[in-house]
Short mmCIF file of C-alpha atoms and ligand atoms in Angstrom, two decimals:
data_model
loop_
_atom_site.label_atom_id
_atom_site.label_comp_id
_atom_site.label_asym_id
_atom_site.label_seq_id
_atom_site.Cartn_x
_atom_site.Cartn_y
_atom_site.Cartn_z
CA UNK A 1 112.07 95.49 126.19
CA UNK A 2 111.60 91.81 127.55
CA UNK A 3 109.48 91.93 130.54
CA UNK A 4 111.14 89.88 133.05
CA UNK A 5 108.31 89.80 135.37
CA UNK A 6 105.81 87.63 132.87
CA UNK A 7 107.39 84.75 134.76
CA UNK A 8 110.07 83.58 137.48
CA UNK A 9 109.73 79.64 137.88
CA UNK A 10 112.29 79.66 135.61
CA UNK A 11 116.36 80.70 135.85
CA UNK A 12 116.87 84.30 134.73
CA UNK A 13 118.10 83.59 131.03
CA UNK A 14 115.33 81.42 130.10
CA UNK A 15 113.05 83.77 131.80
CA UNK A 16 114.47 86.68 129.28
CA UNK A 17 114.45 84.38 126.28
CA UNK A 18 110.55 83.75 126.98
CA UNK A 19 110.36 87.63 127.51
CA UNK A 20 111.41 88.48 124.36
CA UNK A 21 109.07 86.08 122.50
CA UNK A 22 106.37 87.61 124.12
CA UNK A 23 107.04 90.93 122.89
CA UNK A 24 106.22 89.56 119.48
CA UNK A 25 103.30 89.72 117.90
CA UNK A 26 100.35 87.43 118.44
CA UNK A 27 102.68 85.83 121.57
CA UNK A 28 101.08 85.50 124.22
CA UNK A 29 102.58 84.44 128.05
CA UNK A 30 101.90 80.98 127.24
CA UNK A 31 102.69 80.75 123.96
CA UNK A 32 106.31 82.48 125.10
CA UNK A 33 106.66 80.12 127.69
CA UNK A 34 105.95 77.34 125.62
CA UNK A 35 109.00 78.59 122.80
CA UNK A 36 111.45 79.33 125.26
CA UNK A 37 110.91 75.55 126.74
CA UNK A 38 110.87 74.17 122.92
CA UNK A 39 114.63 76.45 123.13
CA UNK A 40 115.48 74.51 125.69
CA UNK A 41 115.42 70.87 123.75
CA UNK A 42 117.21 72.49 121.07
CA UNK A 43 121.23 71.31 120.28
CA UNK A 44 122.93 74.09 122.26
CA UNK A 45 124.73 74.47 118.44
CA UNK A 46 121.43 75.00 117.00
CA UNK A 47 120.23 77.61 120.00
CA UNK A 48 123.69 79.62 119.03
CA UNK A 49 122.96 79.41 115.34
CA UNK A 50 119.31 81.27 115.85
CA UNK A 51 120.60 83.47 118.07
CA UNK A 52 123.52 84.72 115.44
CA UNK A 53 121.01 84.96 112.43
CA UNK A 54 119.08 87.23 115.11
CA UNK A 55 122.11 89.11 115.75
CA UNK A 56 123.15 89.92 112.27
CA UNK A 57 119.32 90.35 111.13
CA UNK A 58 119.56 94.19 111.43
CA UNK A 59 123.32 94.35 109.94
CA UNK A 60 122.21 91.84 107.33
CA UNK A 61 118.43 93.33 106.18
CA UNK A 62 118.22 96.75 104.92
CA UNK A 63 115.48 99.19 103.44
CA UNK A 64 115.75 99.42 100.24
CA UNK A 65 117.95 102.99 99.40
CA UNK A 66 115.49 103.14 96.37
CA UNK A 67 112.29 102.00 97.37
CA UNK A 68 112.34 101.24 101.30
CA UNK A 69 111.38 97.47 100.75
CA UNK A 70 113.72 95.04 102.64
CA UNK A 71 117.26 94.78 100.74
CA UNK A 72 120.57 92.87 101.61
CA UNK A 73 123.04 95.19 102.99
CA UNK A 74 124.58 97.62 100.19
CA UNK A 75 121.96 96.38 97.71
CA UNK A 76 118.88 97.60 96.39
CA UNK A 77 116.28 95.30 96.81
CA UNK A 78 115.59 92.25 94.59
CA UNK A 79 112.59 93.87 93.20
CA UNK A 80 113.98 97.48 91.60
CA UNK A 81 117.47 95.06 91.05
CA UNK A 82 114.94 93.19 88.63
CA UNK A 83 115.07 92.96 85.30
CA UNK A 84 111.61 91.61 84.71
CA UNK A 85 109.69 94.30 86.52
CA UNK A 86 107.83 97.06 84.55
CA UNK A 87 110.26 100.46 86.11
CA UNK A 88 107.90 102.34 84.56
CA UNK A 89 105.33 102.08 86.83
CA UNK A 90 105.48 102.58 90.95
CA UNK A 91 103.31 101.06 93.63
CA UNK A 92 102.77 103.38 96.35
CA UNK A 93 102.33 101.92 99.78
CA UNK A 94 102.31 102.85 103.95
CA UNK A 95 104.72 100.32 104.85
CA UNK A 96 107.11 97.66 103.75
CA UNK A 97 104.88 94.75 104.85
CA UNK A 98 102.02 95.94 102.34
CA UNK A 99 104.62 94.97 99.48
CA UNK A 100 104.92 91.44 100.49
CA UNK A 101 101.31 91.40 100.39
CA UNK A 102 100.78 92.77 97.08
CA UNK A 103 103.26 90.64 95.85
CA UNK A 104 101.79 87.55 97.17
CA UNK A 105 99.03 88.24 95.12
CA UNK A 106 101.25 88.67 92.03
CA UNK A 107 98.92 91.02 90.54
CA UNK A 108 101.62 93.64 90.17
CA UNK A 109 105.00 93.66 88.11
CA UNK A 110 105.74 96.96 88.45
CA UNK A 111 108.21 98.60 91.00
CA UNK A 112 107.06 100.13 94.71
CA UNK A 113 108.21 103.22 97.00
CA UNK A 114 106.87 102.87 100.48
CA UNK A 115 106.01 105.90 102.13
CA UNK A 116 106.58 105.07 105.98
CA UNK A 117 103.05 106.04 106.91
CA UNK A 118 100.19 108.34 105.85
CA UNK A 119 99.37 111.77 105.77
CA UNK A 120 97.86 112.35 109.29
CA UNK A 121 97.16 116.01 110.73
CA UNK A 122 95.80 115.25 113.68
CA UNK A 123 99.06 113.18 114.96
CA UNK A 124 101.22 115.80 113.38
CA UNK A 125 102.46 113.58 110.14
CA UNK A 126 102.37 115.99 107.32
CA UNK A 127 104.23 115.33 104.30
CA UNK A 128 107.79 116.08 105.53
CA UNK A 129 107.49 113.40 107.92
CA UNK A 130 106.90 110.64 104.86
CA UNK A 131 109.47 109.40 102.36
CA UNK A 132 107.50 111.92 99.49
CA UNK A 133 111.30 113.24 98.59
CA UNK A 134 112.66 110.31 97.60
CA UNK A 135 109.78 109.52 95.44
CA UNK A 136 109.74 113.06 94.02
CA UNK A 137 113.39 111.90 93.24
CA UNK A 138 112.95 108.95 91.61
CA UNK A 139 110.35 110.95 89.20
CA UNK A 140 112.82 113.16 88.13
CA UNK A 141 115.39 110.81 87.89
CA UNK A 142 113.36 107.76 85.92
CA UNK A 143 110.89 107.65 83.39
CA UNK A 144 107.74 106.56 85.30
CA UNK A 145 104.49 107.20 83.68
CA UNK A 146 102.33 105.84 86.46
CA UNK A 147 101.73 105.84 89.98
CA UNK A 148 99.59 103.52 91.88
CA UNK A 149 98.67 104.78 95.28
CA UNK A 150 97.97 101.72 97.24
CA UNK A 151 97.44 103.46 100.60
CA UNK A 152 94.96 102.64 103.09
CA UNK A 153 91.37 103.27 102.00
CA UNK A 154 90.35 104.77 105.15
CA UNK A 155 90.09 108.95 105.48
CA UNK A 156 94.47 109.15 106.13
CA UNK A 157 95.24 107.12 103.39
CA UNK A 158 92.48 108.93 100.85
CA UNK A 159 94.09 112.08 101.96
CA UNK A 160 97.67 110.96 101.34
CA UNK A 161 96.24 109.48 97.80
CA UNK A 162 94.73 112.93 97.05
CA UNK A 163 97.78 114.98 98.26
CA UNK A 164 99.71 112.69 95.76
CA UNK A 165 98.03 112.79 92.71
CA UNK A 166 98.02 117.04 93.32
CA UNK A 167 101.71 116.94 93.46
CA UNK A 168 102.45 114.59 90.28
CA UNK A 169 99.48 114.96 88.23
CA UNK A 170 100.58 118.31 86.86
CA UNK A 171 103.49 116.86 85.81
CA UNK A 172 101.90 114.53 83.69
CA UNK A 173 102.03 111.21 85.45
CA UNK A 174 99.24 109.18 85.25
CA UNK A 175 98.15 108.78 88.69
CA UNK A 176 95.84 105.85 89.81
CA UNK A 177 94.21 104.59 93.08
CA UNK A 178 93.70 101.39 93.69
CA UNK A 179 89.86 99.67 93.64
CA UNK A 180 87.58 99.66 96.53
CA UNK A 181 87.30 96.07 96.70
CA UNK A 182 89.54 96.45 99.79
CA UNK A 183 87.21 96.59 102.92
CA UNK A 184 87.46 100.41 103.86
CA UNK A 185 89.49 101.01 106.61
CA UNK A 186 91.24 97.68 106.09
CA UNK A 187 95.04 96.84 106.84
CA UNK A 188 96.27 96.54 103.45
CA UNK A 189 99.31 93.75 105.10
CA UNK A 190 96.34 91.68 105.88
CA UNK A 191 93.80 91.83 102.38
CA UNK A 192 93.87 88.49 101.13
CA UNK A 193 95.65 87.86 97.75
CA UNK A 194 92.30 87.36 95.61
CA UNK A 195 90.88 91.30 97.05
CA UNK A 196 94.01 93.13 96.28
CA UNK A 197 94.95 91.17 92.85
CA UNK A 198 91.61 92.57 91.99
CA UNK A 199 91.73 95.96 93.39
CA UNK A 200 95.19 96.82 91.22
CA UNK A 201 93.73 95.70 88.32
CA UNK A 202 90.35 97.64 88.78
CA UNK A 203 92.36 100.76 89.61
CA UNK A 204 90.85 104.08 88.83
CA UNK A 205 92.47 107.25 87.66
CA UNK A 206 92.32 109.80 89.85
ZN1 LIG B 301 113.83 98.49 96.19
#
């Protein structure tokens, strides 16, 4: 994964350690470069530390066996775990990262399910290929009398919404979609608090 090439002034293991930044998001060459030296002034005790919380990050952080959010090992996550949340009433969303944005903008108390993409038939994602299952699950299993489907407003994500509300609308569960309000076509892990709070609590039935 590193690329080993994006420098070689360096000695091999610093030159992986600023590989490796790079392959993160919004890093850059130089901006990699510049972490891996900032590594460098670290406590060698400190440099170990990171690197272990790195190691056991995958051991450590789960998805959610309920809702697919991030959970501790073992655990369901600290949001379906809570006693305060409304578990009548489920947030659908694409990915994990579109929870922590909701919740940011605290304009939801209910519970989520994320559905590990969108309906897409040109890509070949139909609804097998999305965590629909284990929602159709919890349904049966809970009493939920709505659904929020907080999917991307662009033509996947309406489809996904509409392919949703067909499956649990017969059964008598309320289901909504969110406001436009969100720009269409928008990343949903990047609306700003103030858009979605408002677009949840506008939400439409379907
Ligand atoms: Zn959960």
């Amino acid at each position: 994964m590193p690329d080993a090439s994006l420098s070689s002034k360096y000695p091999e293991a610093l030159d992986a350690a600023i590989g490796f930044f790079a392959h993160l998001p919004g890093i850059g060459k130089r901006t990699a470069e510049r972490l891996g030296l900032a590594l460098m002034s670290w406590k060698p005790d400190d440099v170990a530390a990171f690197a272990e919380t790195l190691a056991e990050l995958r051991q450590k952080v789960v998805s959610c066996p309920v809702c697919g959010n991030f959970a501790p090992a073992g655990q369901p996550c600290s949001i379906c775990s809570s006693p305060a949340r409304r578990h009548d009433i489920i947030c659908v969303v694409e990915h994990v990262t579109q929870i922590l944005t909701i919740e940011k903008s605290a304009s939801f108390d209910g519970l989520y399910h994320v559905l590990g993409g969108k309906l897409s038939p040109l890509n070949g994602i139909g609804p097998e290929d999305l965590n629909i299952a284990k929602l159709e699950q919890r349904l049966q299993e809970h009493s939920v009398s709505e659904l929020v489907i907080a999917t991307t407003p662009d033509v996947e994500g309406e489809a996904t919404a509409h392919y949703l509300a067909g499956l649990f609308q017969p059964r008598g569960i309320l289901v909504s979609r969110i406001a436009a309000g969100v720009p269409v076509g928008a990343d949903l892990s990047y609306a700003d608090a103030a858009t979605l709070a408002s677009a949840i609590s506008h939400r439409r039935k379907m």
